[in-house]
Short mmCIF file of C-alpha atoms in Angstrom, two decimals:
data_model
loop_
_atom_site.label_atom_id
_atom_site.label_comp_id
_atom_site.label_asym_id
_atom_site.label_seq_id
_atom_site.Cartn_x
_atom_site.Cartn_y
_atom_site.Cartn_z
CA UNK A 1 48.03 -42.63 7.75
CA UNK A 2 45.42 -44.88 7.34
CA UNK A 3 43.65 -45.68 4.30
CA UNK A 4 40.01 -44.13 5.50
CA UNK A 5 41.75 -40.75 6.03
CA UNK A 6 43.14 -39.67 2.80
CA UNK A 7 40.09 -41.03 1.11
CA UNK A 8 38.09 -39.03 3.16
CA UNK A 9 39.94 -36.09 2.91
CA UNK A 10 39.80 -36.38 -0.73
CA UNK A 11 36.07 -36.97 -1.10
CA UNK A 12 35.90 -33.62 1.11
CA UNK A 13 37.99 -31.40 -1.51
CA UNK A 14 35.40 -32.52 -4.49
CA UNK A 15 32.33 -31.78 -2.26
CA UNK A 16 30.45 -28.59 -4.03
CA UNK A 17 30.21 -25.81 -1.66
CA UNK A 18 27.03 -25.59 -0.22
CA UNK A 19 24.46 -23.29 -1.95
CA UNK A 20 24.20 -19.64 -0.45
CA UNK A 21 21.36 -19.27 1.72
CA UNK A 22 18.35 -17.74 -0.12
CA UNK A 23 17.83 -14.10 0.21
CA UNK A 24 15.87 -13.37 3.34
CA UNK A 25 12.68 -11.02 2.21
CA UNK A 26 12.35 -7.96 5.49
CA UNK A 27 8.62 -8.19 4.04
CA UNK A 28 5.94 -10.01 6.04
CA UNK A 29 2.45 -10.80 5.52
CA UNK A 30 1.46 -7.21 6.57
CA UNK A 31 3.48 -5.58 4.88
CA UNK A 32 2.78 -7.44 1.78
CA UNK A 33 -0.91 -7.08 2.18
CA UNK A 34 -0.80 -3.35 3.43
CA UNK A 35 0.97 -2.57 -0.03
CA UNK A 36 -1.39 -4.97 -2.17
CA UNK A 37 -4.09 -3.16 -0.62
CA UNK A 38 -2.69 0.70 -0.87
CA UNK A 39 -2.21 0.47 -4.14
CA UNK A 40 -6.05 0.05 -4.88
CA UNK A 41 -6.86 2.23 -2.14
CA UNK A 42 -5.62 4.92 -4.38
CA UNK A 43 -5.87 4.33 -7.41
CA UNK A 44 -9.92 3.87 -7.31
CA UNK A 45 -9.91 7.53 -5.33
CA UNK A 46 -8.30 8.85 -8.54
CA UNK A 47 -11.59 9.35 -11.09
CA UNK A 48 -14.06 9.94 -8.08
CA UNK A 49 -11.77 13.10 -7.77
CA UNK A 50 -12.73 14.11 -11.27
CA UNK A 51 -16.35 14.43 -10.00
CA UNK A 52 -15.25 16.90 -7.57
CA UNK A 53 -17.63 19.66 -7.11
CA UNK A 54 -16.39 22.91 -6.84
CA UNK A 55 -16.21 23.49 -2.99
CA UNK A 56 -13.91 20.44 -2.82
CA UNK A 57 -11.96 21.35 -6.36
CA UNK A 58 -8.98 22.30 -4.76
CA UNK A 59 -8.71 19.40 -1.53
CA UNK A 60 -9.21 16.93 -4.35
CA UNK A 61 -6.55 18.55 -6.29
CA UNK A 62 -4.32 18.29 -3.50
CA UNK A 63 -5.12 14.56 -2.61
CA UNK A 64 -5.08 13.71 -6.76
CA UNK A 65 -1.07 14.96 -6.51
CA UNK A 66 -0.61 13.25 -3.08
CA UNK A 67 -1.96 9.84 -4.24
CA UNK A 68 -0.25 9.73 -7.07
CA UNK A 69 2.87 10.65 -5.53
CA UNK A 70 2.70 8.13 -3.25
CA UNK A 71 1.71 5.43 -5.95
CA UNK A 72 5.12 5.94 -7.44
CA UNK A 73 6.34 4.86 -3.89
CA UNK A 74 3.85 2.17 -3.19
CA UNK A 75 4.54 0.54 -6.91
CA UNK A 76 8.09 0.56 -5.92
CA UNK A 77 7.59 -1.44 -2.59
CA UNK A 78 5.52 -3.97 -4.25
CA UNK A 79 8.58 -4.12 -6.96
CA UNK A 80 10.81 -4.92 -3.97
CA UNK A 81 8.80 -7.04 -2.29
CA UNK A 82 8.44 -9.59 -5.18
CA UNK A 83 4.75 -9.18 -5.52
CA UNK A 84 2.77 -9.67 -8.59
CA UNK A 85 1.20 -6.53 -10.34
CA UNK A 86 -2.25 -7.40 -10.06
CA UNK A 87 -5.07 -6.12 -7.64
CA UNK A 88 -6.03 -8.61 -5.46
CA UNK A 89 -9.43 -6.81 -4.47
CA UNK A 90 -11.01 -6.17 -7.47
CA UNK A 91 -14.44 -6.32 -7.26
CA UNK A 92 -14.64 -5.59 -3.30
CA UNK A 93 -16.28 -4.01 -1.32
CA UNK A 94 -14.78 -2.19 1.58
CA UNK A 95 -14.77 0.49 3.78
CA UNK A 96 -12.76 2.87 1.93
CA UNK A 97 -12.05 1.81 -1.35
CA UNK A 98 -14.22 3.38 -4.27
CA UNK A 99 -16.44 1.04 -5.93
CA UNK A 100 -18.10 1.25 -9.34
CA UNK A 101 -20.90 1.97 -7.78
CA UNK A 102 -19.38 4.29 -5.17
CA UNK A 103 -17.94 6.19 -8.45
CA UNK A 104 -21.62 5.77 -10.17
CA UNK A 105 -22.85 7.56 -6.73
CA UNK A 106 -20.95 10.16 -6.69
CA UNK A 107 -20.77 11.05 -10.26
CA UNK A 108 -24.38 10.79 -9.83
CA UNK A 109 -24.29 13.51 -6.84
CA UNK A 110 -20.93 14.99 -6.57
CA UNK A 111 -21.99 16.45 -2.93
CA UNK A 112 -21.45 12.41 -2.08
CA UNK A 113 -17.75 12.86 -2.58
CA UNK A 114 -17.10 14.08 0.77
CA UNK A 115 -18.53 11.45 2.48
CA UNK A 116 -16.20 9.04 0.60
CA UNK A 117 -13.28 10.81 1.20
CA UNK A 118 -14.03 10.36 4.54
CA UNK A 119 -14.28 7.32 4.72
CA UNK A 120 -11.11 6.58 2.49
CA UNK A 121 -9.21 8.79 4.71
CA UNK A 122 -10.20 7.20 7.77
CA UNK A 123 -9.75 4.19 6.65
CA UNK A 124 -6.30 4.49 4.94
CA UNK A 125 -4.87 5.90 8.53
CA UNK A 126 -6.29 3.19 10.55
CA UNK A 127 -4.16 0.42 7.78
CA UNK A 128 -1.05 2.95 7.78
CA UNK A 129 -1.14 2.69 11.54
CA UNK A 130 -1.95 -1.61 11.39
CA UNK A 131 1.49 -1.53 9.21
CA UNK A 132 3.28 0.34 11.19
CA UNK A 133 2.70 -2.11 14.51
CA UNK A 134 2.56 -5.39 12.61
CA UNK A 135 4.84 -4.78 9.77
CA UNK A 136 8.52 -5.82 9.43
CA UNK A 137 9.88 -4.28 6.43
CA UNK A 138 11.84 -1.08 8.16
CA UNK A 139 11.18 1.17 4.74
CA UNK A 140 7.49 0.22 4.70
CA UNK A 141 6.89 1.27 7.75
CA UNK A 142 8.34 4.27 7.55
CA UNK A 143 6.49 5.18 4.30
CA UNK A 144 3.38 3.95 6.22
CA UNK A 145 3.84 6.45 9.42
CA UNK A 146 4.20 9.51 6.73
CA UNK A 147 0.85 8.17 5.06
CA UNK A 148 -0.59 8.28 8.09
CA UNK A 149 0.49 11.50 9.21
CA UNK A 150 -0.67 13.01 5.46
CA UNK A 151 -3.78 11.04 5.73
CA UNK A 152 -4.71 12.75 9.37
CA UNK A 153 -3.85 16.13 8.19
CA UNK A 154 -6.34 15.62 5.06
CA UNK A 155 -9.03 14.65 7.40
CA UNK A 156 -8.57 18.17 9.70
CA UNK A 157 -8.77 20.07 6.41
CA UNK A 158 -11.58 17.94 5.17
CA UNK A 159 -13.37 18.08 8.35
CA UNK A 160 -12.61 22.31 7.97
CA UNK A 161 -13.24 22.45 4.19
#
């Protein structure tokens, strides 16, 4: 054998093993906004519910439980998906998502809330159904295709209530 070879082969046995590959995230860029952007979504509905007046006392109940509920699930995707726990749209203004002075308005004139919760329903379908064709993350859409079917059977009894 010559020389070369058993060198070689003897280098090769010390080489470290490669490095595993780094895990792969099944989260893209809508998927990571649509949950960065849920979360808020909700959570600033939450006290403009408190201002309900009393012929919308019971649908706000009703969305109060179903928010939350799916805060619990949203928190956990953003877990998952790596992402920081802070809200990236503080502050902003869009359709949708209560504002200070959205809340200011409607504790101001409760009869304002239904207009809101309009909107927010609306809103939150139209992003459920943007995750569901743009995201990758298999779980996130699925959670977003039951938001959206939630969210368009609070709008019928909205639009009835």
């Amino acid at each position: 054998m010559p020389w070369g070879v058993p060198a070689l082969l003897l280098l090769a046995g010390c080489a470290a093993p490669a490095p595993p590959p780094a895990p792969v995230s099944s989260f893209n860029a809508t998927d990571t906004a649509w949950v960065q952007l849920m979360i808020p979504m909700n959570e600033q509905l939450l006290p403009a519910l408190d201002s309900a007046p009393p012929a919308l006392a019971e649908f706000a109940a009703a969305l109060r439980a179903s928010h939350s509920a799916e805060l619990v699930h949203l928190r956990q995707l953003r877990d998952r998906a790596g992402l920081p726990d802070t809200n990236l749209h503080a502050g902003h203004q869009m359709p949708g998502l209560i504002s200070e002075a959205d809340l200011l308005a409607i504790r101001t004139d409760p009869t304002s809330l239904a207009k809101k919760l309009h909107e927010h329903l609306d809103q939150t379908v139209k992003l459920a159904r943007s995750e569901q064709e743009g995201g990758t993350d298999a779980a996130t859409k699925e959670f977003a295709a039951s938001v959206e079917s939630s969210r368009r059977d609070q709008l019928g009894k909205l639009g009835h209530g």
